[in-house]
Amino acid sequence: MRRRLAAPAGDRRGQMVLLAGVVVALALVAMLVAYLQLGYHADVRTASVDDDAAADGRSYLQRAVHDAARALRDGYAWSERGQAVTAMRDRLRPRIRALQRSRVESGVVFTTEFNRTAAQRWATANCPGGRGRAFGPCVADRGVVVQERGGRTLVLAVGYDLSVTTDDQQLRITTVTPAVR
């Protein structure tokens, strides 16, 4: 019968060092994989000019125009339409500034200005003229289209130049935003 001799203490120490090295190597591999994944976010898009950013800007302007026009409804006689246009623009300015600051942290900058020409074209195309029309005349004033209805001033639409800018791209849109949805 053979007797089994116990391994000397030095051999056990070597096995323990080898085992510890394997554990440390596995831990380092796991840490490396975790570190590499920190820079990757599949659900986050990089800042770029795309249809979504332009749609976000248009949607925001739509809500702003609708809210401001609703607040001015029945507030001005037709003879005070110039004051109504000034009040509309004054109500929109803080909302436009908020839009311009809204996505700066993500690298997207909106720039918005009133567009008088687009508003005039919209009024010409969308406000019927001549005898038999249901409402009074339309006037485009400083980018805001107003119409006389029952002796009162009603805001119909606002013309804008909207620019969406990132570090490497810029998209410019001219749009007219109706006051009613």
Short mmCIF file of C-alpha atoms in Angstrom, two decimals:
data_model
loop_
_atom_site.label_atom_id
_atom_site.label_comp_id
_atom_site.label_asym_id
_atom_site.label_seq_id
_atom_site.Cartn_x
_atom_site.Cartn_y
_atom_site.Cartn_z
CA MET A 1 0.00 0.00 0.00
CA ARG A 2 1.29 3.29 -0.94
CA ARG A 3 1.16 6.16 1.31
CA ARG A 4 0.25 9.46 0.04
CA LEU A 5 2.59 12.14 1.00
CA ALA A 6 1.26 15.57 1.77
CA ALA A 7 2.44 18.33 -0.52
CA PRO A 8 4.98 20.58 1.00
CA ALA A 9 3.69 23.95 2.24
CA GLY A 10 5.46 25.81 -0.62
CA ASP A 11 3.37 23.99 -3.27
CA ARG A 12 0.13 25.04 -1.61
CA ARG A 13 1.29 28.60 -1.49
CA GLY A 14 1.96 28.54 -5.22
CA GLN A 15 -1.53 27.21 -5.92
CA MET A 16 -3.05 29.95 -3.78
CA VAL A 17 -1.03 32.64 -5.58
CA LEU A 18 -2.11 31.22 -8.95
CA LEU A 19 -5.76 31.12 -7.84
CA ALA A 20 -5.55 34.72 -6.53
CA GLY A 21 -4.04 35.83 -9.83
CA VAL A 22 -6.91 34.26 -11.76
CA VAL A 23 -9.48 35.98 -9.51
CA VAL A 24 -7.77 39.37 -9.94
CA ALA A 25 -7.57 38.89 -13.73
CA LEU A 26 -11.28 38.08 -13.90
CA ALA A 27 -12.09 41.13 -11.78
CA LEU A 28 -9.98 43.34 -14.06
CA VAL A 29 -11.74 41.98 -17.16
CA ALA A 30 -15.14 42.72 -15.58
CA MET A 31 -14.01 46.25 -14.65
CA LEU A 32 -12.70 46.85 -18.19
CA VAL A 33 -16.00 45.75 -19.73
CA ALA A 34 -17.93 48.00 -17.33
CA TYR A 35 -15.64 50.95 -18.09
CA LEU A 36 -16.05 50.53 -21.86
CA GLN A 37 -19.82 50.43 -21.50
CA LEU A 38 -19.89 53.78 -19.69
CA GLY A 39 -19.18 55.56 -22.95
CA TYR A 40 -21.94 53.78 -24.88
CA HIS A 41 -25.59 54.69 -24.56
CA ALA A 42 -27.74 53.10 -27.23
CA ASP A 43 -30.80 55.01 -26.04
CA VAL A 44 -29.17 58.45 -26.25
CA ARG A 45 -28.68 60.13 -29.60
CA THR A 46 -25.83 62.46 -30.35
CA ALA A 47 -26.76 66.06 -30.99
CA SER A 48 -27.57 66.48 -34.66
CA VAL A 49 -29.99 68.46 -36.71
CA ASP A 50 -32.78 66.14 -37.67
CA ASP A 51 -36.47 66.22 -38.33
CA ASP A 52 -37.21 65.51 -34.66
CA ALA A 53 -35.47 68.67 -33.44
CA ALA A 54 -37.22 70.78 -36.06
CA ALA A 55 -40.53 69.12 -35.19
CA ASP A 56 -39.89 69.86 -31.50
CA GLY A 57 -39.31 73.53 -32.31
CA ARG A 58 -42.41 73.75 -34.50
CA SER A 59 -44.54 72.01 -31.87
CA TYR A 60 -43.30 74.38 -29.18
CA LEU A 61 -44.09 77.41 -31.33
CA GLN A 62 -47.55 75.99 -32.07
CA ARG A 63 -48.37 75.76 -28.36
CA ALA A 64 -46.92 79.21 -27.69
CA VAL A 65 -48.95 80.85 -30.47
CA HIS A 66 -52.12 79.04 -29.46
CA ASP A 67 -51.79 80.03 -25.79
CA ALA A 68 -50.90 83.66 -26.53
CA ALA A 69 -53.73 84.07 -29.07
CA ARG A 70 -56.27 82.54 -26.70
CA ALA A 71 -55.24 85.00 -23.97
CA LEU A 72 -55.82 87.94 -26.37
CA ARG A 73 -59.16 86.76 -27.73
CA ASP A 74 -61.82 89.49 -27.53
CA GLY A 75 -59.32 91.86 -25.95
CA TYR A 76 -58.98 94.34 -28.81
CA ALA A 77 -61.36 96.07 -31.19
CA TRP A 78 -60.51 95.93 -34.89
CA SER A 79 -59.40 99.57 -34.72
CA GLU A 80 -56.85 98.48 -32.06
CA ARG A 81 -55.32 95.70 -34.17
CA GLY A 82 -51.86 97.29 -34.06
CA GLN A 83 -51.97 97.10 -30.27
CA ALA A 84 -53.18 93.49 -30.49
CA VAL A 85 -50.20 92.59 -32.70
CA THR A 86 -47.82 94.30 -30.26
CA ALA A 87 -49.41 92.44 -27.34
CA MET A 88 -49.14 89.13 -29.23
CA ARG A 89 -45.46 89.66 -29.97
CA ASP A 90 -44.84 90.70 -26.35
CA ARG A 91 -46.54 87.52 -25.10
CA LEU A 92 -44.48 85.36 -27.46
CA ARG A 93 -41.05 86.84 -26.68
CA PRO A 94 -40.53 85.05 -23.32
CA ARG A 95 -41.62 81.75 -24.88
CA ILE A 96 -39.23 82.27 -27.80
CA ARG A 97 -36.37 82.98 -25.38
CA ALA A 98 -37.26 79.79 -23.48
CA LEU A 99 -37.15 77.80 -26.73
CA GLN A 100 -33.77 79.27 -27.60
CA ARG A 101 -32.34 78.09 -24.25
CA SER A 102 -34.22 74.79 -24.09
CA ARG A 103 -31.62 72.35 -25.46
CA VAL A 104 -28.34 74.25 -25.24
CA GLU A 105 -26.95 71.67 -22.77
CA SER A 106 -27.44 68.91 -25.36
CA GLY A 107 -25.74 70.93 -28.09
CA VAL A 108 -28.87 72.04 -29.97
CA VAL A 109 -29.60 75.76 -30.34
CA PHE A 110 -32.88 77.17 -31.63
CA THR A 111 -32.98 80.68 -33.09
CA THR A 112 -36.35 82.20 -33.89
CA GLU A 113 -37.38 85.46 -35.52
CA PHE A 114 -40.72 86.75 -36.78
CA ASN A 115 -41.10 86.50 -40.57
CA ARG A 116 -43.25 89.26 -42.09
CA THR A 117 -43.14 87.91 -45.65
CA ALA A 118 -44.28 84.41 -44.69
CA ALA A 119 -47.14 85.86 -42.64
CA GLN A 120 -48.22 88.05 -45.57
CA ARG A 121 -48.15 85.08 -47.97
CA TRP A 122 -50.17 82.99 -45.51
CA ALA A 123 -52.77 85.75 -45.14
CA THR A 124 -53.08 86.08 -48.92
CA ALA A 125 -53.49 82.32 -49.38
CA ASN A 126 -55.76 81.59 -46.40
CA CYS A 127 -58.00 84.63 -45.97
CA PRO A 128 -60.72 84.83 -48.62
CA GLY A 129 -61.40 88.25 -50.06
CA GLY A 130 -64.20 89.90 -51.94
CA ARG A 131 -67.92 89.97 -51.36
CA GLY A 132 -69.61 87.11 -49.59
CA ARG A 133 -66.80 86.26 -47.21
CA ALA A 134 -67.89 85.27 -43.70
CA PHE A 135 -65.39 87.47 -41.83
CA GLY A 136 -63.65 90.79 -42.23
CA PRO A 137 -60.30 91.49 -43.81
CA CYS A 138 -57.00 89.85 -42.85
CA VAL A 139 -53.92 91.90 -42.15
CA ALA A 140 -50.35 90.69 -41.74
CA ASP A 141 -48.53 93.03 -39.38
CA ARG A 142 -44.93 92.45 -38.20
CA GLY A 143 -45.21 88.69 -38.75
CA VAL A 144 -48.63 88.29 -37.11
CA VAL A 145 -51.81 87.66 -39.12
CA VAL A 146 -54.99 89.14 -37.62
CA GLN A 147 -58.56 89.18 -38.89
CA GLU A 148 -61.61 91.25 -38.07
CA ARG A 149 -64.41 89.11 -36.69
CA GLY A 150 -67.46 90.78 -35.26
CA GLY A 151 -65.63 94.08 -34.84
CA ARG A 152 -62.91 92.40 -32.76
CA THR A 153 -59.32 91.44 -33.60
CA LEU A 154 -58.58 87.73 -33.82
CA VAL A 155 -55.00 86.42 -34.17
CA LEU A 156 -54.92 83.74 -36.89
CA ALA A 157 -51.23 82.89 -37.35
CA VAL A 158 -47.62 83.93 -36.80
CA GLY A 159 -44.78 83.62 -39.32
CA TYR A 160 -41.34 82.51 -38.14
CA ASP A 161 -37.83 81.81 -39.30
CA LEU A 162 -36.64 78.88 -37.18
CA SER A 163 -33.00 77.79 -37.18
CA VAL A 164 -31.82 74.59 -35.50
CA THR A 165 -28.05 74.54 -35.01
CA THR A 166 -25.52 72.03 -33.66
CA ASP A 167 -21.72 72.04 -33.73
CA ASP A 168 -21.63 70.65 -37.26
CA GLN A 169 -25.02 71.35 -38.86
CA GLN A 170 -27.65 74.04 -39.29
CA LEU A 171 -31.23 73.72 -40.54
CA ARG A 172 -33.29 76.80 -41.42
CA ILE A 173 -37.06 76.62 -41.72
CA THR A 174 -39.61 79.27 -42.55
CA THR A 175 -42.96 78.34 -41.06
CA VAL A 176 -46.32 79.88 -40.33
CA THR A 177 -47.92 78.67 -37.16
CA PRO A 178 -51.72 78.89 -37.01
CA ALA A 179 -53.19 80.09 -33.74
CA VAL A 180 -55.87 77.40 -33.73
CA ARG A 181 -55.13 73.70 -33.67
#
